[in-house]
GROMACS .gro file of C-alpha atoms in nm:
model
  259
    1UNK     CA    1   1.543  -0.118  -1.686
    2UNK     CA    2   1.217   0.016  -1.544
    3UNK     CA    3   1.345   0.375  -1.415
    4UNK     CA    4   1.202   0.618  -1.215
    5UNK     CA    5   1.092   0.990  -1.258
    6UNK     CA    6   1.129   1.279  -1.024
    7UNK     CA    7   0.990   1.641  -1.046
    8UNK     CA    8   1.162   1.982  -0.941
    9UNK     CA    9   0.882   2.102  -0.746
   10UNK     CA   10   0.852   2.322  -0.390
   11UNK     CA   11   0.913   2.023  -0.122
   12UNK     CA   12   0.915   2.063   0.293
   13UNK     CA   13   1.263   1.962   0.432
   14UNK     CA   14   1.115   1.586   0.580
   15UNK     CA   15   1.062   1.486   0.170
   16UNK     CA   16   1.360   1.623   0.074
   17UNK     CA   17   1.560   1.307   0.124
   18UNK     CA   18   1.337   1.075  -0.062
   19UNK     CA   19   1.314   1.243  -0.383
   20UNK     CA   20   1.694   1.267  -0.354
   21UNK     CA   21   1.668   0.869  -0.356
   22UNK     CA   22   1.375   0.830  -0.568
   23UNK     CA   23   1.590   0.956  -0.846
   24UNK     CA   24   1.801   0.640  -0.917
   25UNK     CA   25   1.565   0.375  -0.730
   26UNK     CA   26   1.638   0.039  -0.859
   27UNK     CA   27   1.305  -0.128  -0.896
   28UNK     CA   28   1.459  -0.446  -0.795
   29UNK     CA   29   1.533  -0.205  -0.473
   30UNK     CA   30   1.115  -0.228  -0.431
   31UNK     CA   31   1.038  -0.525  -0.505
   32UNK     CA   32   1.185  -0.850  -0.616
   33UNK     CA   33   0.864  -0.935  -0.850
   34UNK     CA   34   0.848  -0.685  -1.144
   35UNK     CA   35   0.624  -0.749  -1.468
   36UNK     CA   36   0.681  -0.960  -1.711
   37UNK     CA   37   0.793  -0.758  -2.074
   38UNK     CA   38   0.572  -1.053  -2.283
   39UNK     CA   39   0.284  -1.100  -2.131
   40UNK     CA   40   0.009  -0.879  -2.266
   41UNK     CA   41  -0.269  -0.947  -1.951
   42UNK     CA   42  -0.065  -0.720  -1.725
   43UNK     CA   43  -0.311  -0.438  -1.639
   44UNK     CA   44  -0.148  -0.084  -1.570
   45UNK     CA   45  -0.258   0.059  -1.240
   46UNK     CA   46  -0.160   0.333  -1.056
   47UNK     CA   47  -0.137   0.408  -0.648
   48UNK     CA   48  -0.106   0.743  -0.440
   49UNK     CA   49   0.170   0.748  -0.200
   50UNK     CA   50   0.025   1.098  -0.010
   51UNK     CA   51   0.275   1.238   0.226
   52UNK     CA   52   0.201   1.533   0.473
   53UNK     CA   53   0.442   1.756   0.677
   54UNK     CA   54   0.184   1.710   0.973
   55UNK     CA   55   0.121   2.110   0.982
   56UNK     CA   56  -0.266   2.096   1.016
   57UNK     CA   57  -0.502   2.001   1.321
   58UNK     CA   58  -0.570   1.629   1.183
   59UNK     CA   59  -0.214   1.543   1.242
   60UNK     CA   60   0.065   1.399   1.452
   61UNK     CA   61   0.378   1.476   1.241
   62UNK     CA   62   0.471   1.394   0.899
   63UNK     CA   63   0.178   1.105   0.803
   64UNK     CA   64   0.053   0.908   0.486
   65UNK     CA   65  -0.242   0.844   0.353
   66UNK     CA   66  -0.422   0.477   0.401
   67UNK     CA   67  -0.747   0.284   0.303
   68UNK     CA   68  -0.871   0.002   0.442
   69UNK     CA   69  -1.038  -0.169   0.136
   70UNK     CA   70  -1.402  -0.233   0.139
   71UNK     CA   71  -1.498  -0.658   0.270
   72UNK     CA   72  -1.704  -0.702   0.034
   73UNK     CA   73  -1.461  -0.672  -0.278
   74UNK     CA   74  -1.357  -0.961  -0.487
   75UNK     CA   75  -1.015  -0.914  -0.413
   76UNK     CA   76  -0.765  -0.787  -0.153
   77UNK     CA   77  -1.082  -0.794   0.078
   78UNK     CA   78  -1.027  -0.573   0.417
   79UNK     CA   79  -0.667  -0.495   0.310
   80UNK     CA   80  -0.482  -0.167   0.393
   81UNK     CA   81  -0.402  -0.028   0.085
   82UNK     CA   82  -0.302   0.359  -0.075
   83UNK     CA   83  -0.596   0.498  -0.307
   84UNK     CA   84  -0.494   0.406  -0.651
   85UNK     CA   85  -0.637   0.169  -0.888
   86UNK     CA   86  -0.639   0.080  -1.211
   87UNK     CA   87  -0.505   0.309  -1.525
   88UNK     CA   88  -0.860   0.449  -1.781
   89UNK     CA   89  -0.844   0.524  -2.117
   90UNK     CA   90  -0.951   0.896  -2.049
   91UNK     CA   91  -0.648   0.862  -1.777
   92UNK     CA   92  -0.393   0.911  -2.135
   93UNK     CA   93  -0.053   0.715  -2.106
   94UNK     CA   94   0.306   0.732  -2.019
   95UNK     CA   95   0.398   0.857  -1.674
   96UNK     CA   96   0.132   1.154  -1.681
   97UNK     CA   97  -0.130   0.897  -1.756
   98UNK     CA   98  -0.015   0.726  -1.448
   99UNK     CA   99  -0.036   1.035  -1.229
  100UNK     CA  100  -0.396   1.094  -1.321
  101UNK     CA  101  -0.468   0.787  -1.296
  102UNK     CA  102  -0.366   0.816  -0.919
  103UNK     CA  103  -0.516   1.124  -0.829
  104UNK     CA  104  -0.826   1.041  -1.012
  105UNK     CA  105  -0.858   0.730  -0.794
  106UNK     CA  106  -0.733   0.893  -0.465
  107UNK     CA  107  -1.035   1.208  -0.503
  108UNK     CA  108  -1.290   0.884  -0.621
  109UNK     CA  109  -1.175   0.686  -0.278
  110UNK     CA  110  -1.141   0.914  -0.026
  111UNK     CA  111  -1.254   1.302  -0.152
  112UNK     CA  112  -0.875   1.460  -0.178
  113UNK     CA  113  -0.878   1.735  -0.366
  114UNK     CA  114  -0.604   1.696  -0.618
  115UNK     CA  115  -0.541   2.030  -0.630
  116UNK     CA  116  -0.350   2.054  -0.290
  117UNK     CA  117  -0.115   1.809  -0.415
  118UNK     CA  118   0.198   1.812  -0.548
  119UNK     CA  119   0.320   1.513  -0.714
  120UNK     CA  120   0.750   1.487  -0.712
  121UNK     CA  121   0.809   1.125  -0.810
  122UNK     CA  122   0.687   0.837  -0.980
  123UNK     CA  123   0.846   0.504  -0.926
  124UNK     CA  124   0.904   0.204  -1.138
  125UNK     CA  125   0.626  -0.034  -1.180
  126UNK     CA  126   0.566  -0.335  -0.971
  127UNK     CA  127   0.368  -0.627  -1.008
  128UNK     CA  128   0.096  -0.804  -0.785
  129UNK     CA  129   0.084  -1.128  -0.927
  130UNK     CA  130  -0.223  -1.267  -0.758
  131UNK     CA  131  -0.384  -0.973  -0.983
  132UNK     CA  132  -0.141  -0.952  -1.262
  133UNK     CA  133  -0.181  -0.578  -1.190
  134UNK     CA  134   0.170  -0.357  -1.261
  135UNK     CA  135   0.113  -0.083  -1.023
  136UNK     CA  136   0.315   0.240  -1.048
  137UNK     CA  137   0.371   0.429  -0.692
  138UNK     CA  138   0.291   0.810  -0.692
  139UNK     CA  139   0.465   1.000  -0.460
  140UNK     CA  140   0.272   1.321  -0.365
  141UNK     CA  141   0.367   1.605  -0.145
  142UNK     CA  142   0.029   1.735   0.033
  143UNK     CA  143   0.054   2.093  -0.008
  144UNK     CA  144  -0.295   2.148   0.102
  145UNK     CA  145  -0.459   1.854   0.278
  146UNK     CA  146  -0.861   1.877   0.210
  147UNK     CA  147  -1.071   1.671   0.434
  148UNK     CA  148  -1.069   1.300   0.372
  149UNK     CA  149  -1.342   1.012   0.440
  150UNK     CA  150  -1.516   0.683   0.261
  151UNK     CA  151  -1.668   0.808  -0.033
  152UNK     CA  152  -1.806   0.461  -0.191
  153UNK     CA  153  -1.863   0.178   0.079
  154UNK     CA  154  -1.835  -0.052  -0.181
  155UNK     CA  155  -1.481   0.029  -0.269
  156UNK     CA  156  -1.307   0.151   0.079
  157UNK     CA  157  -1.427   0.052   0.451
  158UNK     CA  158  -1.200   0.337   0.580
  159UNK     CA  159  -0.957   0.610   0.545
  160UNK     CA  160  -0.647   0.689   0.773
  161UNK     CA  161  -0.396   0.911   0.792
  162UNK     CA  162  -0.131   0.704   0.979
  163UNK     CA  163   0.211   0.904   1.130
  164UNK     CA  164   0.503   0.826   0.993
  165UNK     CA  165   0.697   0.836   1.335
  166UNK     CA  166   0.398   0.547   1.440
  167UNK     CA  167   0.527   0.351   1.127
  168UNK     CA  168   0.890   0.346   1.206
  169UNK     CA  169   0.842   0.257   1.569
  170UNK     CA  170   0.983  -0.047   1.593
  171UNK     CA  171   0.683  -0.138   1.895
  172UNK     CA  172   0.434  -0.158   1.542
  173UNK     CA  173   0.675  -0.307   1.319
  174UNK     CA  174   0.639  -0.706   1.303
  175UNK     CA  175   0.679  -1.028   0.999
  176UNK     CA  176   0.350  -1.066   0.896
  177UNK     CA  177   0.296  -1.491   0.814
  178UNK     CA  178   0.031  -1.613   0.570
  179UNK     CA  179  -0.111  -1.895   0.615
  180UNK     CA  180   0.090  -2.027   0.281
  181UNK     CA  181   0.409  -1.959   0.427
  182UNK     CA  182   0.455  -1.588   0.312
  183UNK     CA  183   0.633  -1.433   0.519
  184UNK     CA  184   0.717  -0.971   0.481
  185UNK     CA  185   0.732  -0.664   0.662
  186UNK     CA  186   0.386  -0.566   0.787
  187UNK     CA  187   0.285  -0.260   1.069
  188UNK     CA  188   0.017  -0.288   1.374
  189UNK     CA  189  -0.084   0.039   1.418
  190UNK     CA  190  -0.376   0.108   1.663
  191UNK     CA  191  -0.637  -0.152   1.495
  192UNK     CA  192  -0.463  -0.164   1.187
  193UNK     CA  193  -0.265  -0.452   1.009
  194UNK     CA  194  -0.083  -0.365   0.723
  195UNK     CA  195   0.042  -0.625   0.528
  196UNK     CA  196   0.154  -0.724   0.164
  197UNK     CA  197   0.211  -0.479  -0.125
  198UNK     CA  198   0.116  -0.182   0.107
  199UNK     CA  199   0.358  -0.293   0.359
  200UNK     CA  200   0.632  -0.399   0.147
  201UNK     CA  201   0.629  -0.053  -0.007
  202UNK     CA  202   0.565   0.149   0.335
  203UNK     CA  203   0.892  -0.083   0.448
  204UNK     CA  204   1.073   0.088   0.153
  205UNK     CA  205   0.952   0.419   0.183
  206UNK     CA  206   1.067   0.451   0.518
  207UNK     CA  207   1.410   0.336   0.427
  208UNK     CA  208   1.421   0.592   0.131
  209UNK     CA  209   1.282   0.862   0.271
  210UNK     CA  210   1.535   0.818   0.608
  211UNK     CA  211   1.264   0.781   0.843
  212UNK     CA  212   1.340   0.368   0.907
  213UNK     CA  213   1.420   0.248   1.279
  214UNK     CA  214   1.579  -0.071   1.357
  215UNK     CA  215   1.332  -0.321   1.408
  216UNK     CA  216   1.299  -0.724   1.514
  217UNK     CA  217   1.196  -0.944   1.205
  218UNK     CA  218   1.205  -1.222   1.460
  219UNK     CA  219   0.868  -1.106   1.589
  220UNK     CA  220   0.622  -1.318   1.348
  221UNK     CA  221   0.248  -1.272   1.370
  222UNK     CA  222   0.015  -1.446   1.195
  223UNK     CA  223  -0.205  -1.303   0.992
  224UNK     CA  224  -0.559  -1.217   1.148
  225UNK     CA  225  -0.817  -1.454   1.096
  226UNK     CA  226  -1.050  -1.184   0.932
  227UNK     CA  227  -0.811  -1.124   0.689
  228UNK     CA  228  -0.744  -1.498   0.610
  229UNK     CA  229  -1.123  -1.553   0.579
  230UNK     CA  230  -1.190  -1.256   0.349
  231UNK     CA  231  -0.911  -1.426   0.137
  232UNK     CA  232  -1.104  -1.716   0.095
  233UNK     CA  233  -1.453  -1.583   0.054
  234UNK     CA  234  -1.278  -1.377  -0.269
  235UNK     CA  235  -1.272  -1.709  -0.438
  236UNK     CA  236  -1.612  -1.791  -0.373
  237UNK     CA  237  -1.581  -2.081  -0.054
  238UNK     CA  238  -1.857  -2.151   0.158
  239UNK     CA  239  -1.957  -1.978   0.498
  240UNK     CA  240  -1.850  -2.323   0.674
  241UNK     CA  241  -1.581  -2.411   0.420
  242UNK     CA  242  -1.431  -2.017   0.538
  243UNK     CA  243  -1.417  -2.142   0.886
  244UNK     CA  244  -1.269  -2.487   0.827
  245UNK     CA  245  -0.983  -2.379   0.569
  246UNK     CA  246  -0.896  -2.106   0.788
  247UNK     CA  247  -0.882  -2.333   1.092
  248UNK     CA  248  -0.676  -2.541   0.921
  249UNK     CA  249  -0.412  -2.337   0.723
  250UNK     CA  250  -0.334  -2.142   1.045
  251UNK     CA  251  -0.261  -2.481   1.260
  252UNK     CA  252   0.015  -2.518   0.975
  253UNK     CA  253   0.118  -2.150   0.923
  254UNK     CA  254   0.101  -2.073   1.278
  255UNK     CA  255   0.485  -2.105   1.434
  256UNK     CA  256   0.619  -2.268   1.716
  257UNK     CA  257   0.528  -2.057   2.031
  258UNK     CA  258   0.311  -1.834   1.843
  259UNK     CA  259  -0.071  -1.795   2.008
   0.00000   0.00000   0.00000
């Protein structure tokens, strides 16, 4: 059993319930696909769940840290994601590996200055299987928020710090549907559209940490045409072959009543 690890650090009262229930999370509690024990391709990774108690002038309450990856990457083109990537050798290993790993990747991404940030749980790794990536979620308290912004176009399009309160509102909360039937949690916040890993684990940080409204899965939206295209163009199709496939998988995907 993958288990998860908790520090006794100085928290704000809005983070004290989620490292209460980080401390036995089930993985299986995060996510039903979890890596395989026997296969030897899985590639540790590491991502930066940053939480702030909304104290400073960028902020509208308690709020998270997002990137919207670069659309010219290989994979997950466009997506909204958390800084993280994957684990170095200089990173070291075990669960401190991890967390450098993170905060390495979050100050590469975006400019935080790890040194405002205190980390009070590590969860259980998941895996991405379109990637074969097991990715180990950070949880960080940010003491001192430092200004953030893209530091490499070629890895990150944009950085957000998105409210927690917008996240729960059950006005942004909708079923994201891929065009290959997929169907999760996902978020429409302002221009954004979270969906997939980032939005199954925002889904289950919100329920952990107490912040979760009710909400109506019944409200399926397809996902964006940009986003479907960028999926194709990461394996290589052609400009007109983009258009056509995307054309065509959202006729299927699309749902009955759904523009």
């Amino acid at each position: 059993m993958r288990t998860s690890t908790t520090y006794d650090v100085e928290l704000p009262e809005f983070l004290q319930g989620l490292r209460t229930a980080s401390q036995e999370v089930d993985p299986k509690e995060l996510s039903r696909f979890l890596p395989p024990e026997d296969d030897p391709g899985v590639r540790g990774s590491a991502v930066l769940i940053l939480l702030a108690d909304g104290n400073d002038a960028h902020s509208n309450g308690p709020d998270v840290l997002l990137t919207e990856r670069a659309w010219t990457l290989r994979s997950h083109a466009g997506q909204m994601s958390f800084p993280g990537g994957r684990v170095d050798p200089e990173d070291g290993t075990g669960v401190e590996g991890l967390i450098r790993t993170a905060l390495r990747e979050a100050e590469e991404e975006t400019g935080v200055d790890p040194k405002g940030v205190e980390v009070f749980a590590v969860w259980p790794s998941l895996w991405v299987p379109v990637s074969n990536f097991a990715v180990s979620p950070v949880l960080g308290w940010w003491r001192e928020p430092s200004p953030v912004a893209v530091v490499d176009p070629a890895e990150v399009a944009s950085v957000h710090r998105v409210a927690l309160a917008a996240l729960a509102d059950p006005a942004n909360r909708i079923s994201c549907l891929h065009p290959s039937g997929f169907t999760g949690p996902a978020f429409t916040v302002g221009d954004l559209y979270i969906w997939g890993f980032t939005a199954g684990l925002l889904d289950k940080l919100l329920k952990l940490g107490g912040w979760a409204r009710d909400w109506d899965p019944g409200n399926v939206v397809p996902l964006p045409d940009r986003l479907v295209e960028a999926a194709w163009r990461s394996e290589g199709r052609r400009p007109e072959d983009v258009r056509r496939l995307t054309a065509i998988e959202h006729d299927l995907g699309r749902p009955e009543g759904v523009e």
